[in-house]
């Protein structure tokens, strides 16, 4: 175990705990995070209504077959494929494809275009940017007054898209592919919320706006929304796969990290940059001490630390070089104990975990201090 802890080839996310709220592709995202060293807490914040059971999608499909639209906008590859497959299952596949061949079919980006062509159809146009704003601009330039436009929805909000079309005089028909509902088992979501508000998470990832909205809604139901927003605003990094996913969080004033390319890989890479940059690094007793979520790096070597030890270390690092009284350290420990002996026990375990006992000095009858290197003492202690 010690050899494992001290390997220098740990990933960039070693020592950090990341929450995953995704329902779809959660295994893929979790594996990407774990390969880079992160501990992952998975709590699907939504569940997807099975397409074959979705009466709303069936009704919308029949409506479009019976009454042809002028334009159909395909927004996601998986959604478009799922729609065609569901129609096949209902015995409506041929009728739907025949209808789509006769209308102006717009595909948002290359992946959607691939799904359209795989269905034996040809899109009239597709933006190079994968931007719904570009699709909207084209439609409004063509003129939408009196036109019937079907938009394949994917459970994501399309801010301003439908409203702008309706304002231009269009009749908009939503095709609700993959509707989201709250998870049947709220236990994992509640555990993730508890971990976030107690700062047991270093980051939480969102890959869909419904998942973000669902987590916020559950926090509000439990009376935890103010605490969750405070955590996301300071200590727990919210990372979204793209700007649409971030909309529910931004509505609550939460700033998020987003990759330039809206994919899982770049999302993980952004965490690999952001989380280590947020970690506290101090020169202590001739070593470089970097404090991460549930572990520390000592001269680049990873050391896992128990929760009580991490609580003590964070309390000491808030005032590096200064003596922190036992009573204050006791308050920092998880739980509500009153016996200062608990501090001594946790401190002994912390020193063992660190493997470098001189990092923390005991100051008799006063408390403990991080042995900040003398050359840097002034930087951290002047002005108290």
CSV table of N, CA, C and O in Angstrom, one decimal, residues 6 16 61 71 73 84 122 140 144 150 199 209 249 263 300 316-319 335 342 352 357 370 381:
chain,number,residue,atom,x,y,z
A,6,UNK,N,3.0,6.1,-2.8
A,6,UNK,CA,4.1,7.0,-3.1
A,6,UNK,C,4.5,7.0,-4.5
A,6,UNK,O,5.5,7.6,-4.9
A,16,UNK,N,-8.3,14.1,-5.5
A,16,UNK,CA,-9.5,14.9,-5.7
A,16,UNK,C,-10.7,13.9,-5.8
A,16,UNK,O,-10.6,12.8,-6.4
A,61,UNK,N,-45.1,12.2,-33.1
A,61,UNK,CA,-44.8,11.5,-34.3
A,61,UNK,C,-46.0,11.4,-35.2
A,61,UNK,O,-46.0,11.6,-36.4
A,71,UNK,N,-40.6,22.5,-42.0
A,71,UNK,CA,-39.2,22.3,-41.7
A,71,UNK,C,-39.1,21.4,-40.5
A,71,UNK,O,-39.9,21.4,-39.6
A,73,UNK,N,-36.1,20.3,-37.7
A,73,UNK,CA,-34.7,20.6,-37.2
A,73,UNK,C,-34.3,19.5,-36.3
A,73,UNK,O,-34.9,19.2,-35.3
A,84,UNK,N,-36.2,7.7,-34.8
A,84,UNK,CA,-36.5,6.8,-36.0
A,84,UNK,C,-36.6,5.4,-35.5
A,84,UNK,O,-37.6,4.6,-35.9
A,122,UNK,N,-31.5,13.0,-46.6
A,122,UNK,CA,-30.4,14.0,-46.9
A,122,UNK,C,-30.9,15.3,-46.3
A,122,UNK,O,-32.0,15.8,-46.6
A,140,UNK,N,-34.7,32.5,-39.6
A,140,UNK,CA,-35.3,33.8,-39.5
A,140,UNK,C,-35.0,34.6,-40.8
A,140,UNK,O,-35.8,35.4,-41.3
A,144,UNK,N,-40.1,32.9,-41.3
A,144,UNK,CA,-40.8,31.8,-40.6
A,144,UNK,C,-42.3,32.1,-40.4
A,144,UNK,O,-43.0,31.2,-40.0
A,150,UNK,N,-40.9,21.8,-37.0
A,150,UNK,CA,-40.8,20.7,-35.9
A,150,UNK,C,-39.4,20.8,-35.4
A,150,UNK,O,-38.4,20.8,-36.2
A,199,UNK,N,-18.3,19.8,1.8
A,199,UNK,CA,-17.0,20.0,1.1
A,199,UNK,C,-16.2,18.7,1.0
A,199,UNK,O,-15.0,18.6,0.9
A,209,UNK,N,-28.4,20.0,-19.0
A,209,UNK,CA,-29.1,21.0,-18.2
A,209,UNK,C,-30.1,20.4,-17.3
A,209,UNK,O,-30.3,20.8,-16.1
A,249,UNK,N,-27.6,26.6,-13.6
A,249,UNK,CA,-26.6,27.0,-12.6
A,249,UNK,C,-26.4,28.6,-12.7
A,249,UNK,O,-26.4,29.3,-11.7
A,263,UNK,N,-17.3,18.3,-25.2
A,263,UNK,CA,-17.2,16.9,-25.2
A,263,UNK,C,-16.7,16.4,-23.9
A,263,UNK,O,-16.2,17.2,-23.1
A,300,UNK,N,5.7,15.8,-4.6
A,300,UNK,CA,5.2,15.1,-5.7
A,300,UNK,C,4.7,13.7,-5.5
A,300,UNK,O,4.2,13.1,-6.4
A,316,UNK,N,-4.7,23.9,9.9
A,316,UNK,CA,-3.3,24.4,10.1
A,316,UNK,C,-2.8,25.2,8.9
A,316,UNK,O,-2.1,26.2,9.1
A,317,UNK,N,-3.3,24.9,7.7
A,317,UNK,CA,-2.8,25.5,6.5
A,317,UNK,C,-3.4,26.9,6.3
A,317,UNK,O,-2.9,27.7,5.6
A,318,UNK,N,-4.6,27.1,7.0
A,318,UNK,CA,-5.2,28.5,6.9
A,318,UNK,C,-4.3,29.5,7.5
A,318,UNK,O,-4.4,30.7,7.1
A,319,UNK,N,-3.5,29.1,8.5
A,319,UNK,CA,-2.5,30.1,9.1
A,319,UNK,C,-1.2,29.4,9.2
A,319,UNK,O,-0.7,29.1,10.3
A,335,UNK,N,-17.6,15.7,13.4
A,335,UNK,CA,-18.3,15.2,14.6
A,335,UNK,C,-18.3,16.3,15.6
A,335,UNK,O,-17.9,17.5,15.4
A,342,UNK,N,-9.0,13.8,21.3
A,342,UNK,CA,-9.3,13.4,19.9
A,342,UNK,C,-8.4,14.1,19.0
A,342,UNK,O,-8.0,13.5,17.9
A,352,UNK,N,1.5,10.0,10.7
A,352,UNK,CA,1.8,8.7,10.1
A,352,UNK,C,1.4,8.7,8.7
A,352,UNK,O,2.2,8.2,7.8
A,357,UNK,N,7.2,13.3,9.9
A,357,UNK,CA,6.7,13.9,11.2
A,357,UNK,C,7.0,15.3,11.4
A,357,UNK,O,6.4,16.0,12.2
A,370,UNK,N,2.1,24.3,11.4
A,370,UNK,CA,2.9,23.8,10.3
A,370,UNK,C,4.3,24.4,10.3
A,370,UNK,O,4.4,25.6,10.5
A,381,UNK,N,3.1,35.1,7.4
A,381,UNK,CA,2.7,35.4,8.7
A,381,UNK,C,2.6,36.9,9.0
A,381,UNK,O,2.1,37.3,10.0
